[in-house]
Amino acid sequence: MVMTERSSEEQSDLVEKVVHIRRVAKVVKGGRNLTFNAVVVVGDGQGNVGVGFGKGKAVPDAIRKGATLARKDMTPVTLNGSTVPYSVTTKFRASKVLLRPAQPGAGIKAGGAVRAVMEALGVKDVVAKALGSRNPINVVQAAIQGLRQMEVLSPAVEEQARKAVLPAPPDRRAPLRREASSRRDRDRDRERREPREPREPAPRPAQT
């Protein structure tokens, strides 16, 4: 995994981070055609972030195309100060990303692609964990999806959720009563409760 940081000349307030560069070889009759794919994350450090995937015959071309696509893909993300509002787990293909808020001063406890996304976004305190596949492309997509799904809860809703009282669980020690579901079951139960009258022996046939 290759991760570098570039400053944009046109927009100096944006931060570009190259998360991953991959070389792709296509075998043809005349030999192999080499191309490069680059995953670039762009953010302003104030709650806006985007990701782009560029392709080119050279590494600079792929990075430049990826940065251009990332600027067009930038969307605002809701934050809670220097961290995320609440915990969220998102999945993209075979990768899962877990994001949790952290106390001020904890720092970014994440690695690889998730750290690049958080630094470009402007998050300073967060705990992140990549689960499943560690493919940088899928991890970045999962992290971006989780951030875009976040919304800040109002103080009243947050306090209500904290004081919510769950109903008491049923008492499993009490005997379960099975209700008769058909007329046949009710007749069978009635026969079991009522004593049976003794039957008289049948008369034997007379012998000649």
mmCIF file with all atom_site columns, C-alpha atoms in Angstrom:
data_model
loop_
_atom_site.group_PDB
_atom_site.id
_atom_site.type_symbol
_atom_site.label_atom_id
_atom_site.label_alt_id
_atom_site.label_comp_id
_atom_site.label_asym_id
_atom_site.label_entity_id
_atom_site.label_seq_id
_atom_site.pdbx_PDB_ins_code
_atom_site.Cartn_x
_atom_site.Cartn_y
_atom_site.Cartn_z
_atom_site.occupancy
_atom_site.B_iso_or_equiv
_atom_site.pdbx_formal_charge
_atom_site.auth_seq_id
_atom_site.auth_comp_id
_atom_site.auth_asym_id
_atom_site.auth_atom_id
_atom_site.pdbx_PDB_model_num
ATOM 1   C CA . MET A 1 1   ? 0.000   0.000   0.000   1.00 0.00 ? 1   MET A CA 1
ATOM 2   C CA . VAL A 1 2   ? 1.325   3.409   -1.005  1.00 0.00 ? 2   VAL A CA 1
ATOM 3   C CA . MET A 1 3   ? 0.058   6.509   0.761   1.00 0.00 ? 3   MET A CA 1
ATOM 4   C CA . THR A 1 4   ? 1.365   9.987   0.044   1.00 0.00 ? 4   THR A CA 1
ATOM 5   C CA . GLU A 1 5   ? 0.073   13.487  0.641   1.00 0.00 ? 5   GLU A CA 1
ATOM 6   C CA . ARG A 1 6   ? -0.118  16.121  -2.066  1.00 0.00 ? 6   ARG A CA 1
ATOM 7   C CA . SER A 1 7   ? -1.111  19.776  -1.880  1.00 0.00 ? 7   SER A CA 1
ATOM 8   C CA . SER A 1 8   ? -3.370  21.113  -4.626  1.00 0.00 ? 8   SER A CA 1
ATOM 9   C CA . GLU A 1 9   ? -2.084  24.167  -6.502  1.00 0.00 ? 9   GLU A CA 1
ATOM 10  C CA . GLU A 1 10  ? -5.531  25.280  -7.652  1.00 0.00 ? 10  GLU A CA 1
ATOM 11  C CA . GLN A 1 11  ? -7.234  24.761  -4.289  1.00 0.00 ? 11  GLN A CA 1
ATOM 12  C CA . SER A 1 12  ? -4.621  25.019  -1.558  1.00 0.00 ? 12  SER A CA 1
ATOM 13  C CA . ASP A 1 13  ? -7.202  24.407  1.188   1.00 0.00 ? 13  ASP A CA 1
ATOM 14  C CA . LEU A 1 14  ? -7.790  20.837  -0.018  1.00 0.00 ? 14  LEU A CA 1
ATOM 15  C CA . VAL A 1 15  ? -5.715  17.879  1.147   1.00 0.00 ? 15  VAL A CA 1
ATOM 16  C CA . GLU A 1 16  ? -5.049  15.022  -1.282  1.00 0.00 ? 16  GLU A CA 1
ATOM 17  C CA . LYS A 1 17  ? -3.980  11.621  -0.021  1.00 0.00 ? 17  LYS A CA 1
ATOM 18  C CA . VAL A 1 18  ? -3.004  8.813   -2.359  1.00 0.00 ? 18  VAL A CA 1
ATOM 19  C CA . VAL A 1 19  ? -4.132  5.666   -0.586  1.00 0.00 ? 19  VAL A CA 1
ATOM 20  C CA . HIS A 1 20  ? -3.167  2.960   -3.055  1.00 0.00 ? 20  HIS A CA 1
ATOM 21  C CA . ILE A 1 21  ? -1.480  2.597   -6.457  1.00 0.00 ? 21  ILE A CA 1
ATOM 22  C CA . ARG A 1 22  ? -1.850  -0.596  -8.435  1.00 0.00 ? 22  ARG A CA 1
ATOM 23  C CA . ARG A 1 23  ? -0.152  -1.663  -11.646 1.00 0.00 ? 23  ARG A CA 1
ATOM 24  C CA . VAL A 1 24  ? -2.289  -3.570  -14.142 1.00 0.00 ? 24  VAL A CA 1
ATOM 25  C CA . ALA A 1 25  ? -0.810  -5.535  -17.055 1.00 0.00 ? 25  ALA A CA 1
ATOM 26  C CA . LYS A 1 26  ? -2.909  -6.548  -20.051 1.00 0.00 ? 26  LYS A CA 1
ATOM 27  C CA . VAL A 1 27  ? -1.374  -9.237  -22.259 1.00 0.00 ? 27  VAL A CA 1
ATOM 28  C CA . VAL A 1 28  ? -1.859  -8.650  -25.998 1.00 0.00 ? 28  VAL A CA 1
ATOM 29  C CA . LYS A 1 29  ? -0.238  -9.984  -29.163 1.00 0.00 ? 29  LYS A CA 1
ATOM 30  C CA . GLY A 1 30  ? 2.503   -7.391  -29.176 1.00 0.00 ? 30  GLY A CA 1
ATOM 31  C CA . GLY A 1 31  ? 3.341   -7.855  -25.495 1.00 0.00 ? 31  GLY A CA 1
ATOM 32  C CA . ARG A 1 32  ? 1.935   -6.332  -22.300 1.00 0.00 ? 32  ARG A CA 1
ATOM 33  C CA . ASN A 1 33  ? 0.173   -3.004  -21.873 1.00 0.00 ? 33  ASN A CA 1
ATOM 34  C CA . LEU A 1 34  ? 0.900   -1.509  -18.461 1.00 0.00 ? 34  LEU A CA 1
ATOM 35  C CA . THR A 1 35  ? -1.563  0.855   -16.804 1.00 0.00 ? 35  THR A CA 1
ATOM 36  C CA . PHE A 1 36  ? -1.856  2.230   -13.281 1.00 0.00 ? 36  PHE A CA 1
ATOM 37  C CA . ASN A 1 37  ? -4.840  2.650   -10.966 1.00 0.00 ? 37  ASN A CA 1
ATOM 38  C CA . ALA A 1 38  ? -4.773  5.155   -8.115  1.00 0.00 ? 38  ALA A CA 1
ATOM 39  C CA . VAL A 1 39  ? -7.154  5.619   -5.166  1.00 0.00 ? 39  VAL A CA 1
ATOM 40  C CA . VAL A 1 40  ? -7.145  9.249   -4.042  1.00 0.00 ? 40  VAL A CA 1
ATOM 41  C CA . VAL A 1 41  ? -8.970  10.784  -1.075  1.00 0.00 ? 41  VAL A CA 1
ATOM 42  C CA . VAL A 1 42  ? -9.579  14.540  -1.070  1.00 0.00 ? 42  VAL A CA 1
ATOM 43  C CA . GLY A 1 43  ? -10.902 16.588  1.862   1.00 0.00 ? 43  GLY A CA 1
ATOM 44  C CA . ASP A 1 44  ? -10.891 20.124  3.211   1.00 0.00 ? 44  ASP A CA 1
ATOM 45  C CA . GLY A 1 45  ? -10.375 19.169  6.858   1.00 0.00 ? 45  GLY A CA 1
ATOM 46  C CA . GLN A 1 46  ? -13.719 20.749  7.819   1.00 0.00 ? 46  GLN A CA 1
ATOM 47  C CA . GLY A 1 47  ? -16.217 17.932  7.232   1.00 0.00 ? 47  GLY A CA 1
ATOM 48  C CA . ASN A 1 48  ? -16.074 17.450  3.455   1.00 0.00 ? 48  ASN A CA 1
ATOM 49  C CA . VAL A 1 49  ? -14.470 14.398  1.865   1.00 0.00 ? 49  VAL A CA 1
ATOM 50  C CA . GLY A 1 50  ? -14.536 12.521  -1.421  1.00 0.00 ? 50  GLY A CA 1
ATOM 51  C CA . VAL A 1 51  ? -12.831 9.548   -3.040  1.00 0.00 ? 51  VAL A CA 1
ATOM 52  C CA . GLY A 1 52  ? -11.790 9.016   -6.656  1.00 0.00 ? 52  GLY A CA 1
ATOM 53  C CA . PHE A 1 53  ? -10.350 6.155   -8.698  1.00 0.00 ? 53  PHE A CA 1
ATOM 54  C CA . GLY A 1 54  ? -8.089  7.249   -11.533 1.00 0.00 ? 54  GLY A CA 1
ATOM 55  C CA . LYS A 1 55  ? -6.541  5.227   -14.354 1.00 0.00 ? 55  LYS A CA 1
ATOM 56  C CA . GLY A 1 56  ? -3.652  6.189   -16.610 1.00 0.00 ? 56  GLY A CA 1
ATOM 57  C CA . LYS A 1 57  ? -0.596  4.963   -18.455 1.00 0.00 ? 57  LYS A CA 1
ATOM 58  C CA . ALA A 1 58  ? 1.629   6.701   -15.900 1.00 0.00 ? 58  ALA A CA 1
ATOM 59  C CA . VAL A 1 59  ? 1.377   7.151   -12.140 1.00 0.00 ? 59  VAL A CA 1
ATOM 60  C CA . PRO A 1 60  ? 1.028   10.969  -12.235 1.00 0.00 ? 60  PRO A CA 1
ATOM 61  C CA . ASP A 1 61  ? -1.804  10.729  -14.763 1.00 0.00 ? 61  ASP A CA 1
ATOM 62  C CA . ALA A 1 62  ? -3.685  8.212   -12.610 1.00 0.00 ? 62  ALA A CA 1
ATOM 63  C CA . ILE A 1 63  ? -3.253  10.370  -9.491  1.00 0.00 ? 63  ILE A CA 1
ATOM 64  C CA . ARG A 1 64  ? -4.384  13.513  -11.284 1.00 0.00 ? 64  ARG A CA 1
ATOM 65  C CA . LYS A 1 65  ? -7.513  11.808  -12.645 1.00 0.00 ? 65  LYS A CA 1
ATOM 66  C CA . GLY A 1 66  ? -8.311  10.310  -9.255  1.00 0.00 ? 66  GLY A CA 1
ATOM 67  C CA . ALA A 1 67  ? -7.967  13.686  -7.541  1.00 0.00 ? 67  ALA A CA 1
ATOM 68  C CA . THR A 1 68  ? -10.267 15.316  -10.102 1.00 0.00 ? 68  THR A CA 1
ATOM 69  C CA . LEU A 1 69  ? -12.941 12.668  -9.560  1.00 0.00 ? 69  LEU A CA 1
ATOM 70  C CA . ALA A 1 70  ? -12.562 12.933  -5.778  1.00 0.00 ? 70  ALA A CA 1
ATOM 71  C CA . ARG A 1 71  ? -13.191 16.711  -5.868  1.00 0.00 ? 71  ARG A CA 1
ATOM 72  C CA . LYS A 1 72  ? -16.407 16.125  -7.799  1.00 0.00 ? 72  LYS A CA 1
ATOM 73  C CA . ASP A 1 73  ? -17.452 13.427  -5.299  1.00 0.00 ? 73  ASP A CA 1
ATOM 74  C CA . MET A 1 74  ? -16.932 15.563  -2.183  1.00 0.00 ? 74  MET A CA 1
ATOM 75  C CA . THR A 1 75  ? -19.937 15.584  0.160   1.00 0.00 ? 75  THR A CA 1
ATOM 76  C CA . PRO A 1 76  ? -20.437 17.054  3.660   1.00 0.00 ? 76  PRO A CA 1
ATOM 77  C CA . VAL A 1 77  ? -20.228 14.713  6.642   1.00 0.00 ? 77  VAL A CA 1
ATOM 78  C CA . THR A 1 78  ? -21.844 15.392  10.011  1.00 0.00 ? 78  THR A CA 1
ATOM 79  C CA . LEU A 1 79  ? -19.292 15.507  12.834  1.00 0.00 ? 79  LEU A CA 1
ATOM 80  C CA . ASN A 1 80  ? -19.486 15.991  16.587  1.00 0.00 ? 80  ASN A CA 1
ATOM 81  C CA . GLY A 1 81  ? -16.613 18.351  17.278  1.00 0.00 ? 81  GLY A CA 1
ATOM 82  C CA . SER A 1 82  ? -13.366 16.530  16.592  1.00 0.00 ? 82  SER A CA 1
ATOM 83  C CA . THR A 1 83  ? -14.917 13.050  16.435  1.00 0.00 ? 83  THR A CA 1
ATOM 84  C CA . VAL A 1 84  ? -17.840 11.163  14.895  1.00 0.00 ? 84  VAL A CA 1
ATOM 85  C CA . PRO A 1 85  ? -21.337 11.377  16.442  1.00 0.00 ? 85  PRO A CA 1
ATOM 86  C CA . TYR A 1 86  ? -21.786 7.686   17.297  1.00 0.00 ? 86  TYR A CA 1
ATOM 87  C CA . SER A 1 87  ? -20.599 4.186   16.458  1.00 0.00 ? 87  SER A CA 1
ATOM 88  C CA . VAL A 1 88  ? -21.423 2.746   13.059  1.00 0.00 ? 88  VAL A CA 1
ATOM 89  C CA . THR A 1 89  ? -20.485 -0.399  11.147  1.00 0.00 ? 89  THR A CA 1
ATOM 90  C CA . THR A 1 90  ? -20.744 -0.484  7.364   1.00 0.00 ? 90  THR A CA 1
ATOM 91  C CA . LYS A 1 91  ? -19.989 -3.138  4.786   1.00 0.00 ? 91  LYS A CA 1
ATOM 92  C CA . PHE A 1 92  ? -18.836 -2.784  1.201   1.00 0.00 ? 92  PHE A CA 1
ATOM 93  C CA . ARG A 1 93  ? -18.475 -6.087  -0.614  1.00 0.00 ? 93  ARG A CA 1
ATOM 94  C CA . ALA A 1 94  ? -16.150 -8.234  1.542   1.00 0.00 ? 94  ALA A CA 1
ATOM 95  C CA . SER A 1 95  ? -14.863 -5.402  3.762   1.00 0.00 ? 95  SER A CA 1
ATOM 96  C CA . LYS A 1 96  ? -16.362 -4.093  7.002   1.00 0.00 ? 96  LYS A CA 1
ATOM 97  C CA . VAL A 1 97  ? -15.353 -0.912  8.821   1.00 0.00 ? 97  VAL A CA 1
ATOM 98  C CA . LEU A 1 98  ? -16.200 -0.076  12.430  1.00 0.00 ? 98  LEU A CA 1
ATOM 99  C CA . LEU A 1 99  ? -16.074 3.593   13.473  1.00 0.00 ? 99  LEU A CA 1
ATOM 100 C CA . ARG A 1 100 ? -16.366 4.683   17.118  1.00 0.00 ? 100 ARG A CA 1
ATOM 101 C CA . PRO A 1 101 ? -16.165 8.131   18.724  1.00 0.00 ? 101 PRO A CA 1
ATOM 102 C CA . ALA A 1 102 ? -13.224 8.839   21.013  1.00 0.00 ? 102 ALA A CA 1
ATOM 103 C CA . GLN A 1 103 ? -12.478 11.295  23.799  1.00 0.00 ? 103 GLN A CA 1
ATOM 104 C CA . PRO A 1 104 ? -10.722 14.574  22.912  1.00 0.00 ? 104 PRO A CA 1
ATOM 105 C CA . GLY A 1 105 ? -6.987  14.030  22.720  1.00 0.00 ? 105 GLY A CA 1
ATOM 106 C CA . ALA A 1 106 ? -7.208  10.307  21.930  1.00 0.00 ? 106 ALA A CA 1
ATOM 107 C CA . GLY A 1 107 ? -6.041  10.800  18.342  1.00 0.00 ? 107 GLY A CA 1
ATOM 108 C CA . ILE A 1 108 ? -6.816  8.738   15.252  1.00 0.00 ? 108 ILE A CA 1
ATOM 109 C CA . LYS A 1 109 ? -6.521  5.075   16.171  1.00 0.00 ? 109 LYS A CA 1
ATOM 110 C CA . ALA A 1 110 ? -6.753  3.645   12.674  1.00 0.00 ? 110 ALA A CA 1
ATOM 111 C CA . GLY A 1 111 ? -4.401  2.483   10.003  1.00 0.00 ? 111 GLY A CA 1
ATOM 112 C CA . GLY A 1 112 ? -4.017  2.488   6.267   1.00 0.00 ? 112 GLY A CA 1
ATOM 113 C CA . ALA A 1 113 ? -6.930  3.636   4.183   1.00 0.00 ? 113 ALA A CA 1
ATOM 114 C CA . VAL A 1 114 ? -9.215  4.592   7.106   1.00 0.00 ? 114 VAL A CA 1
ATOM 115 C CA . ARG A 1 115 ? -6.581  6.927   8.564   1.00 0.00 ? 115 ARG A CA 1
ATOM 116 C CA . ALA A 1 116 ? -6.243  8.732   5.229   1.00 0.00 ? 116 ALA A CA 1
ATOM 117 C CA . VAL A 1 117 ? -10.008 9.291   5.084   1.00 0.00 ? 117 VAL A CA 1
ATOM 118 C CA . MET A 1 118 ? -10.144 10.618  8.650   1.00 0.00 ? 118 MET A CA 1
ATOM 119 C CA . GLU A 1 119 ? -7.209  12.993  8.188   1.00 0.00 ? 119 GLU A CA 1
ATOM 120 C CA . ALA A 1 120 ? -8.661  14.399  4.967   1.00 0.00 ? 120 ALA A CA 1
ATOM 121 C CA . LEU A 1 121 ? -12.063 14.806  6.630   1.00 0.00 ? 121 LEU A CA 1
ATOM 122 C CA . GLY A 1 122 ? -10.697 16.638  9.653   1.00 0.00 ? 122 GLY A CA 1
ATOM 123 C CA . VAL A 1 123 ? -11.461 14.063  12.354  1.00 0.00 ? 123 VAL A CA 1
ATOM 124 C CA . LYS A 1 124 ? -8.861  14.158  15.119  1.00 0.00 ? 124 LYS A CA 1
ATOM 125 C CA . ASP A 1 125 ? -10.252 11.654  17.648  1.00 0.00 ? 125 ASP A CA 1
ATOM 126 C CA . VAL A 1 126 ? -11.698 8.348   16.451  1.00 0.00 ? 126 VAL A CA 1
ATOM 127 C CA . VAL A 1 127 ? -11.270 4.612   16.842  1.00 0.00 ? 127 VAL A CA 1
ATOM 128 C CA . ALA A 1 128 ? -11.596 2.581   13.641  1.00 0.00 ? 128 ALA A CA 1
ATOM 129 C CA . LYS A 1 129 ? -11.235 -1.090  12.863  1.00 0.00 ? 129 LYS A CA 1
ATOM 130 C CA . ALA A 1 130 ? -11.166 -2.792  9.466   1.00 0.00 ? 130 ALA A CA 1
ATOM 131 C CA . LEU A 1 131 ? -12.886 -6.183  9.472   1.00 0.00 ? 131 LEU A CA 1
ATOM 132 C CA . GLY A 1 132 ? -13.021 -8.783  6.751   1.00 0.00 ? 132 GLY A CA 1
ATOM 133 C CA . SER A 1 133 ? -11.102 -8.065  3.552   1.00 0.00 ? 133 SER A CA 1
ATOM 134 C CA . ARG A 1 134 ? -8.271  -5.519  3.803   1.00 0.00 ? 134 ARG A CA 1
ATOM 135 C CA . ASN A 1 135 ? -8.571  -4.426  0.171   1.00 0.00 ? 135 ASN A CA 1
ATOM 136 C CA . PRO A 1 136 ? -7.860  -0.649  0.313   1.00 0.00 ? 136 PRO A CA 1
ATOM 137 C CA . ILE A 1 137 ? -10.479 0.145   -2.335  1.00 0.00 ? 137 ILE A CA 1
ATOM 138 C CA . ASN A 1 138 ? -13.255 -1.642  -0.449  1.00 0.00 ? 138 ASN A CA 1
ATOM 139 C CA . VAL A 1 139 ? -12.096 -0.306  2.928   1.00 0.00 ? 139 VAL A CA 1
ATOM 140 C CA . VAL A 1 140 ? -12.190 3.296   1.675   1.00 0.00 ? 140 VAL A CA 1
ATOM 141 C CA . GLN A 1 141 ? -15.654 2.826   0.203   1.00 0.00 ? 141 GLN A CA 1
ATOM 142 C CA . ALA A 1 142 ? -16.958 1.281   3.433   1.00 0.00 ? 142 ALA A CA 1
ATOM 143 C CA . ALA A 1 143 ? -15.515 4.131   5.522   1.00 0.00 ? 143 ALA A CA 1
ATOM 144 C CA . ILE A 1 144 ? -17.018 6.785   3.228   1.00 0.00 ? 144 ILE A CA 1
ATOM 145 C CA . GLN A 1 145 ? -20.441 5.095   3.346   1.00 0.00 ? 145 GLN A CA 1
ATOM 146 C CA . GLY A 1 146 ? -20.375 4.930   7.139   1.00 0.00 ? 146 GLY A CA 1
ATOM 147 C CA . LEU A 1 147 ? -19.474 8.616   7.440   1.00 0.00 ? 147 LEU A CA 1
ATOM 148 C CA . ARG A 1 148 ? -22.217 9.710   5.061   1.00 0.00 ? 148 ARG A CA 1
ATOM 149 C CA . GLN A 1 149 ? -24.826 7.791   7.057   1.00 0.00 ? 149 GLN A CA 1
ATOM 150 C CA . MET A 1 150 ? -24.100 9.645   10.298  1.00 0.00 ? 150 MET A CA 1
ATOM 151 C CA . GLU A 1 151 ? -26.431 12.271  11.720  1.00 0.00 ? 151 GLU A CA 1
ATOM 152 C CA . VAL A 1 152 ? -26.077 14.243  14.932  1.00 0.00 ? 152 VAL A CA 1
ATOM 153 C CA . LEU A 1 153 ? -28.786 13.404  17.462  1.00 0.00 ? 153 LEU A CA 1
ATOM 154 C CA . SER A 1 154 ? -30.492 16.274  19.253  1.00 0.00 ? 154 SER A CA 1
ATOM 155 C CA . PRO A 1 155 ? -29.883 16.486  23.048  1.00 0.00 ? 155 PRO A CA 1
ATOM 156 C CA . ALA A 1 156 ? -33.515 15.616  23.812  1.00 0.00 ? 156 ALA A CA 1
ATOM 157 C CA . VAL A 1 157 ? -33.466 12.490  21.624  1.00 0.00 ? 157 VAL A CA 1
ATOM 158 C CA . GLU A 1 158 ? -30.110 11.418  23.032  1.00 0.00 ? 158 GLU A CA 1
ATOM 159 C CA . GLU A 1 159 ? -31.321 11.836  26.624  1.00 0.00 ? 159 GLU A CA 1
ATOM 160 C CA . GLN A 1 160 ? -34.516 9.921   25.852  1.00 0.00 ? 160 GLN A CA 1
ATOM 161 C CA . ALA A 1 161 ? -32.565 7.059   24.317  1.00 0.00 ? 161 ALA A CA 1
ATOM 162 C CA . ARG A 1 162 ? -30.291 6.937   27.369  1.00 0.00 ? 162 ARG A CA 1
ATOM 163 C CA . LYS A 1 163 ? -33.237 6.783   29.813  1.00 0.00 ? 163 LYS A CA 1
ATOM 164 C CA . ALA A 1 164 ? -35.274 4.282   27.824  1.00 0.00 ? 164 ALA A CA 1
ATOM 165 C CA . VAL A 1 165 ? -36.612 1.445   30.003  1.00 0.00 ? 165 VAL A CA 1
ATOM 166 C CA . LEU A 1 166 ? -36.889 -1.980  28.471  1.00 0.00 ? 166 LEU A CA 1
ATOM 167 C CA . PRO A 1 167 ? -39.854 -4.217  29.366  1.00 0.00 ? 167 PRO A CA 1
ATOM 168 C CA . ALA A 1 168 ? -39.243 -6.931  31.948  1.00 0.00 ? 168 ALA A CA 1
ATOM 169 C CA . PRO A 1 169 ? -38.405 -10.329 30.480  1.00 0.00 ? 169 PRO A CA 1
ATOM 170 C CA . PRO A 1 170 ? -40.953 -13.125 30.940  1.00 0.00 ? 170 PRO A CA 1
ATOM 171 C CA . ASP A 1 171 ? -40.576 -15.431 33.940  1.00 0.00 ? 171 ASP A CA 1
ATOM 172 C CA . ARG A 1 172 ? -39.272 -18.672 32.494  1.00 0.00 ? 172 ARG A CA 1
ATOM 173 C CA . ARG A 1 173 ? -39.794 -20.542 35.778  1.00 0.00 ? 173 ARG A CA 1
ATOM 174 C CA . ALA A 1 174 ? -43.596 -20.281 35.505  1.00 0.00 ? 174 ALA A CA 1
ATOM 175 C CA . PRO A 1 175 ? -45.232 -23.334 33.933  1.00 0.00 ? 175 PRO A CA 1
ATOM 176 C CA . LEU A 1 176 ? -46.348 -22.885 30.389  1.00 0.00 ? 176 LEU A CA 1
ATOM 177 C CA . ARG A 1 177 ? -50.018 -23.467 29.688  1.00 0.00 ? 177 ARG A CA 1
ATOM 178 C CA . ARG A 1 178 ? -50.837 -24.993 26.401  1.00 0.00 ? 178 ARG A CA 1
ATOM 179 C CA . GLU A 1 179 ? -54.186 -23.994 25.009  1.00 0.00 ? 179 GLU A CA 1
ATOM 180 C CA . ALA A 1 180 ? -56.199 -26.532 23.066  1.00 0.00 ? 180 ALA A CA 1
ATOM 181 C CA . SER A 1 181 ? -56.202 -25.580 19.437  1.00 0.00 ? 181 SER A CA 1
ATOM 182 C CA . SER A 1 182 ? -58.811 -27.991 18.187  1.00 0.00 ? 182 SER A CA 1
ATOM 183 C CA . ARG A 1 183 ? -61.925 -29.811 19.317  1.00 0.00 ? 183 ARG A CA 1
ATOM 184 C CA . ARG A 1 184 ? -60.060 -33.103 19.356  1.00 0.00 ? 184 ARG A CA 1
ATOM 185 C CA . ASP A 1 185 ? -57.536 -31.795 21.892  1.00 0.00 ? 185 ASP A CA 1
ATOM 186 C CA . ARG A 1 186 ? -60.292 -30.497 24.168  1.00 0.00 ? 186 ARG A CA 1
ATOM 187 C CA . ASP A 1 187 ? -62.117 -33.853 24.097  1.00 0.00 ? 187 ASP A CA 1
ATOM 188 C CA . ARG A 1 188 ? -58.892 -35.684 24.903  1.00 0.00 ? 188 ARG A CA 1
ATOM 189 C CA . ASP A 1 189 ? -58.221 -33.440 27.885  1.00 0.00 ? 189 ASP A CA 1
ATOM 190 C CA . ARG A 1 190 ? -61.791 -33.910 29.172  1.00 0.00 ? 190 ARG A CA 1
ATOM 191 C CA . GLU A 1 191 ? -61.462 -37.703 29.004  1.00 0.00 ? 191 GLU A CA 1
ATOM 192 C CA . ARG A 1 192 ? -58.255 -37.554 31.018  1.00 0.00 ? 192 ARG A CA 1
ATOM 193 C CA . ARG A 1 193 ? -59.844 -35.491 33.796  1.00 0.00 ? 193 ARG A CA 1
ATOM 194 C CA . GLU A 1 194 ? -63.160 -37.443 34.098  1.00 0.00 ? 194 GLU A CA 1
ATOM 195 C CA . PRO A 1 195 ? -63.006 -40.918 35.694  1.00 0.00 ? 195 PRO A CA 1
ATOM 196 C CA . ARG A 1 196 ? -64.051 -43.722 33.433  1.00 0.00 ? 196 ARG A CA 1
ATOM 197 C CA . GLU A 1 197 ? -66.925 -46.018 34.415  1.00 0.00 ? 197 GLU A CA 1
ATOM 198 C CA . PRO A 1 198 ? -66.031 -49.715 34.656  1.00 0.00 ? 198 PRO A CA 1
ATOM 199 C CA . ARG A 1 199 ? -67.249 -51.682 31.697  1.00 0.00 ? 199 ARG A CA 1
ATOM 200 C CA . GLU A 1 200 ? -69.362 -54.809 32.229  1.00 0.00 ? 200 GLU A CA 1
ATOM 201 C CA . PRO A 1 201 ? -67.946 -57.936 30.675  1.00 0.00 ? 201 PRO A CA 1
ATOM 202 C CA . ALA A 1 202 ? -69.709 -59.019 27.539  1.00 0.00 ? 202 ALA A CA 1
ATOM 203 C CA . PRO A 1 203 ? -71.933 -62.172 27.929  1.00 0.00 ? 203 PRO A CA 1
ATOM 204 C CA . ARG A 1 204 ? -70.410 -65.334 26.652  1.00 0.00 ? 204 ARG A CA 1
ATOM 205 C CA . PRO A 1 205 ? -72.328 -67.313 24.012  1.00 0.00 ? 205 PRO A CA 1
ATOM 206 C CA . ALA A 1 206 ? -74.068 -70.421 25.315  1.00 0.00 ? 206 ALA A CA 1
ATOM 207 C CA . GLN A 1 207 ? -72.344 -73.683 24.565  1.00 0.00 ? 207 GLN A CA 1
ATOM 208 C CA . THR A 1 208 ? -74.404 -76.438 22.954  1.00 0.00 ? 208 THR A CA 1
#
